[in-house]
Amino acid sequence: MIQREDQGKLLQRAEEFMQVFKKGADFTQELMRENEKLRYRLVQLEEQSRLASCAGQALREVEMLKARIVDLEREKNEILQRIKLVESENIDFANRYVEIEAENNSLARLYIATYQLHATLDFREVLKIISEIIINLIGGEEFAIFLLDENTGTLQAMAGEGVVVQDLPVFALGQAVPGMVAREGESFFSETLDGLEPEKPLACIPLKIKNRVIGVLAVYRLFIQKRRFAEIDHELFTLLAGHAATAIFASKLYCESERKLTTIQGFLDLLTK
């Protein structure tokens, strides 16, 4: 009877042990599953951390690239500004080069014309060459050459283009623009191109040798393609006035000496007959 009780207790304890063992096994399995979850979660966290780190690095690189783009844009704008400045300077240089070429051509033509001017002592030929210079180099369409008669102190038209020389008035020294220019010895340039009369030409230049005025050049109208006087025209006027005055003075002296020689020769021929 006692043995049966002992066996019953042993069986009960064995069952209790088996239950405890089973619970321990279940708990172990549960722990393993939880551990597996934790390991998976850890891997996830590590991957997220790595991605977050990469994202942070990527953001920093993006910010650096944005800053570099801003710098490049600024450099590009500076380069474009310099290019525009260089282009503007090149245009200025090109325009100036064209102007200098035109000035050189004008001066070269003036040199040739003045050479022809001084190559003759015929008074009418000198006036004709001066007229050609005014037409071809300065672009004068209507103009007149006035010479000073020192005996009467008046300016009389001796040659011209586009005007009737005989119809032009005779100016006393100080009268109207031509007379003022002859008296003062200073050039005159009008501010308008319309409604000009013999008393008020578009431009009036004194013909003088040193300080002695021997006449004036009056321009009344320019050719239609020439809208105004350029800076080079003022220089051409100055050069032309000096050369023209010298050539006119020399040709007049030569004509007067020729007349005197002819008169003297005539007297000598009468005496020797």
Short mmCIF file of N, CA and C in Angstrom, two decimals, residues 12-87:
data_model
loop_
_atom_site.label_atom_id
_atom_site.label_comp_id
_atom_site.label_asym_id
_atom_site.label_seq_id
_atom_site.Cartn_x
_atom_site.Cartn_y
_atom_site.Cartn_z
N GLN A 12 3.39 11.46 -10.26
CA GLN A 12 2.91 12.85 -10.23
C GLN A 12 4.05 13.83 -10.40
N ARG A 13 5.20 13.54 -9.70
CA ARG A 13 6.37 14.43 -9.82
C ARG A 13 6.95 14.38 -11.23
N ALA A 14 6.91 13.15 -11.82
CA ALA A 14 7.43 13.01 -13.18
C ALA A 14 6.59 13.84 -14.13
N GLU A 15 5.27 13.80 -13.92
CA GLU A 15 4.41 14.60 -14.78
C GLU A 15 4.66 16.08 -14.58
N GLU A 16 4.81 16.43 -13.28
CA GLU A 16 5.09 17.86 -13.00
C GLU A 16 6.41 18.27 -13.64
N PHE A 17 7.40 17.39 -13.56
CA PHE A 17 8.72 17.70 -14.17
C PHE A 17 8.58 17.84 -15.67
N MET A 18 7.80 16.90 -16.26
CA MET A 18 7.62 16.95 -17.70
C MET A 18 6.92 18.24 -18.09
N GLN A 19 5.95 18.63 -17.29
CA GLN A 19 5.27 19.90 -17.59
C GLN A 19 6.21 21.09 -17.48
N VAL A 20 7.04 21.03 -16.41
CA VAL A 20 8.02 22.12 -16.23
C VAL A 20 9.00 22.12 -17.37
N PHE A 21 9.44 20.91 -17.76
CA PHE A 21 10.42 20.80 -18.87
C PHE A 21 9.81 21.32 -20.17
N LYS A 22 8.49 20.93 -20.34
CA LYS A 22 7.80 21.39 -21.55
C LYS A 22 7.67 22.90 -21.56
N LYS A 23 7.33 23.43 -20.36
CA LYS A 23 7.24 24.90 -20.29
C LYS A 23 8.59 25.53 -20.55
N GLY A 24 9.67 24.88 -20.00
CA GLY A 24 11.02 25.42 -20.24
C GLY A 24 11.36 25.38 -21.72
N ALA A 25 10.96 24.26 -22.39
CA ALA A 25 11.23 24.15 -23.82
C ALA A 25 10.45 25.21 -24.59
N ASP A 26 9.17 25.36 -24.19
CA ASP A 26 8.36 26.39 -24.87
C ASP A 26 8.94 27.78 -24.67
N PHE A 27 9.39 28.01 -23.39
CA PHE A 27 9.98 29.32 -23.09
C PHE A 27 11.26 29.56 -23.90
N THR A 28 12.03 28.47 -24.04
CA THR A 28 13.27 28.56 -24.82
C THR A 28 12.95 28.86 -26.28
N GLN A 29 11.94 28.17 -26.79
CA GLN A 29 11.53 28.44 -28.17
C GLN A 29 11.06 29.88 -28.33
N GLU A 30 10.31 30.33 -27.32
CA GLU A 30 9.84 31.71 -27.37
C GLU A 30 11.02 32.68 -27.33
N LEU A 31 12.01 32.36 -26.47
CA LEU A 31 13.19 33.22 -26.40
C LEU A 31 13.95 33.24 -27.74
N MET A 32 14.05 32.10 -28.38
CA MET A 32 14.75 32.00 -29.65
C MET A 32 14.02 32.83 -30.73
N ARG A 33 12.66 32.73 -30.68
CA ARG A 33 11.90 33.53 -31.65
C ARG A 33 12.08 35.03 -31.39
N GLU A 34 12.03 35.39 -30.10
CA GLU A 34 12.23 36.80 -29.76
C GLU A 34 13.64 37.26 -30.14
N ASN A 35 14.60 36.36 -29.89
CA ASN A 35 15.99 36.70 -30.26
C ASN A 35 16.12 36.90 -31.77
N GLU A 36 15.43 36.02 -32.52
CA GLU A 36 15.47 36.14 -33.97
C GLU A 36 14.84 37.47 -34.42
N LYS A 37 13.72 37.82 -33.76
CA LYS A 37 13.09 39.10 -34.09
C LYS A 37 14.01 40.27 -33.78
N LEU A 38 14.66 40.15 -32.59
CA LEU A 38 15.56 41.25 -32.19
C LEU A 38 16.74 41.37 -33.16
N ARG A 39 17.28 40.22 -33.58
CA ARG A 39 18.39 40.25 -34.54
C ARG A 39 17.94 40.86 -35.87
N TYR A 40 16.73 40.47 -36.30
CA TYR A 40 16.21 41.05 -37.55
C TYR A 40 15.99 42.56 -37.41
N ARG A 41 15.44 42.91 -36.22
CA ARG A 41 15.21 44.35 -35.99
C ARG A 41 16.53 45.10 -35.93
N LEU A 42 17.55 44.46 -35.35
CA LEU A 42 18.87 45.08 -35.28
C LEU A 42 19.44 45.29 -36.67
N VAL A 43 19.27 44.25 -37.51
CA VAL A 43 19.75 44.39 -38.89
C VAL A 43 19.02 45.53 -39.59
N GLN A 44 17.69 45.61 -39.34
CA GLN A 44 16.91 46.69 -39.94
C GLN A 44 17.41 48.07 -39.48
N LEU A 45 17.66 48.14 -38.15
CA LEU A 45 18.15 49.42 -37.60
C LEU A 45 19.51 49.78 -38.16
N GLU A 46 20.36 48.77 -38.28
CA GLU A 46 21.70 49.02 -38.85
C GLU A 46 21.58 49.50 -40.30
N GLU A 47 20.67 48.85 -41.06
CA GLU A 47 20.49 49.24 -42.46
C GLU A 47 19.93 50.67 -42.56
N GLN A 48 18.94 50.94 -41.65
CA GLN A 48 18.39 52.30 -41.64
C GLN A 48 19.44 53.34 -41.26
N SER A 49 20.27 52.93 -40.28
CA SER A 49 21.34 53.85 -39.87
C SER A 49 22.30 54.11 -41.02
N ARG A 50 22.63 53.00 -41.74
CA ARG A 50 23.54 53.15 -42.88
C ARG A 50 22.92 54.02 -43.96
N LEU A 51 21.62 53.76 -44.22
CA LEU A 51 20.93 54.57 -45.23
C LEU A 51 20.84 56.03 -44.79
N ALA A 52 20.55 56.23 -43.48
CA ALA A 52 20.48 57.60 -42.97
C ALA A 52 21.84 58.28 -43.09
N SER A 53 22.88 57.53 -42.82
CA SER A 53 24.23 58.10 -42.96
C SER A 53 24.52 58.44 -44.41
N CYS A 54 24.13 57.53 -45.32
CA CYS A 54 24.33 57.80 -46.75
C CYS A 54 23.49 58.99 -47.19
N ALA A 55 22.26 59.03 -46.65
CA ALA A 55 21.39 60.15 -47.02
C ALA A 55 21.97 61.46 -46.53
N GLY A 56 22.52 61.45 -45.31
CA GLY A 56 23.15 62.66 -44.79
C GLY A 56 24.35 63.07 -45.64
N GLN A 57 25.14 62.08 -46.03
CA GLN A 57 26.28 62.36 -46.89
C GLN A 57 25.81 62.87 -48.24
N ALA A 58 24.73 62.23 -48.74
CA ALA A 58 24.19 62.68 -50.02
C ALA A 58 23.68 64.11 -49.93
N LEU A 59 23.01 64.43 -48.80
CA LEU A 59 22.51 65.80 -48.63
C LEU A 59 23.66 66.80 -48.58
N ARG A 60 24.71 66.40 -47.86
CA ARG A 60 25.88 67.29 -47.79
C ARG A 60 26.50 67.48 -49.17
N GLU A 61 26.57 66.39 -49.94
CA GLU A 61 27.12 66.50 -51.30
C GLU A 61 26.22 67.37 -52.18
N VAL A 62 24.88 67.19 -51.99
CA VAL A 62 23.95 68.01 -52.76
C VAL A 62 24.13 69.48 -52.43
N GLU A 63 24.28 69.79 -51.13
CA GLU A 63 24.50 71.18 -50.73
C GLU A 63 25.80 71.72 -51.30
N MET A 64 26.84 70.88 -51.30
CA MET A 64 28.12 71.29 -51.88
C MET A 64 27.99 71.54 -53.38
N LEU A 65 27.23 70.65 -54.05
CA LEU A 65 27.01 70.83 -55.48
C LEU A 65 26.21 72.10 -55.77
N LYS A 66 25.20 72.37 -54.92
CA LYS A 66 24.43 73.59 -55.11
C LYS A 66 25.31 74.83 -54.95
N ALA A 67 26.17 74.79 -53.92
CA ALA A 67 27.09 75.92 -53.72
C ALA A 67 28.04 76.06 -54.90
N ARG A 68 28.49 74.92 -55.44
CA ARG A 68 29.40 74.96 -56.60
C ARG A 68 28.68 75.51 -57.82
N ILE A 69 27.39 75.13 -57.97
CA ILE A 69 26.60 75.64 -59.10
C ILE A 69 26.45 77.16 -58.99
N VAL A 70 26.22 77.65 -57.77
CA VAL A 70 26.10 79.10 -57.57
C VAL A 70 27.41 79.79 -57.95
N ASP A 71 28.54 79.21 -57.52
CA ASP A 71 29.85 79.78 -57.87
C ASP A 71 30.07 79.78 -59.37
N LEU A 72 29.71 78.66 -60.01
CA LEU A 72 29.88 78.58 -61.47
C LEU A 72 28.99 79.57 -62.20
N GLU A 73 27.77 79.75 -61.69
CA GLU A 73 26.87 80.74 -62.30
C GLU A 73 27.45 82.14 -62.19
N ARG A 74 28.00 82.44 -61.01
CA ARG A 74 28.61 83.76 -60.81
C ARG A 74 29.81 83.94 -61.75
N GLU A 75 30.65 82.89 -61.83
CA GLU A 75 31.80 82.97 -62.73
C GLU A 75 31.35 83.11 -64.18
N LYS A 76 30.26 82.39 -64.54
CA LYS A 76 29.76 82.49 -65.91
C LYS A 76 29.28 83.91 -66.21
N ASN A 77 28.55 84.50 -65.26
CA ASN A 77 28.08 85.87 -65.46
C ASN A 77 29.23 86.86 -65.57
N GLU A 78 30.26 86.66 -64.75
CA GLU A 78 31.43 87.53 -64.83
C GLU A 78 32.12 87.39 -66.19
N ILE A 79 32.24 86.15 -66.65
CA ILE A 79 32.86 85.91 -67.96
C ILE A 79 32.03 86.53 -69.08
N LEU A 80 30.69 86.38 -68.98
CA LEU A 80 29.82 86.98 -70.00
C LEU A 80 29.95 88.50 -70.00
N GLN A 81 30.05 89.09 -68.79
CA GLN A 81 30.23 90.54 -68.72
C GLN A 81 31.54 90.95 -69.36
N ARG A 82 32.60 90.19 -69.10
CA ARG A 82 33.90 90.50 -69.71
C ARG A 82 33.85 90.34 -71.22
N ILE A 83 33.13 89.30 -71.67
CA ILE A 83 32.99 89.07 -73.11
C ILE A 83 32.26 90.25 -73.76
N LYS A 84 31.17 90.71 -73.10
CA LYS A 84 30.43 91.86 -73.64
C LYS A 84 31.31 93.09 -73.69
N LEU A 85 32.12 93.27 -72.63
CA LEU A 85 33.01 94.43 -72.58
C LEU A 85 34.04 94.35 -73.71
N VAL A 86 34.60 93.14 -73.90
CA VAL A 86 35.59 92.96 -74.97
C VAL A 86 34.94 93.18 -76.33
N GLU A 87 33.72 92.64 -76.51
CA GLU A 87 33.01 92.85 -77.78
C GLU A 87 32.76 94.32 -78.04
#
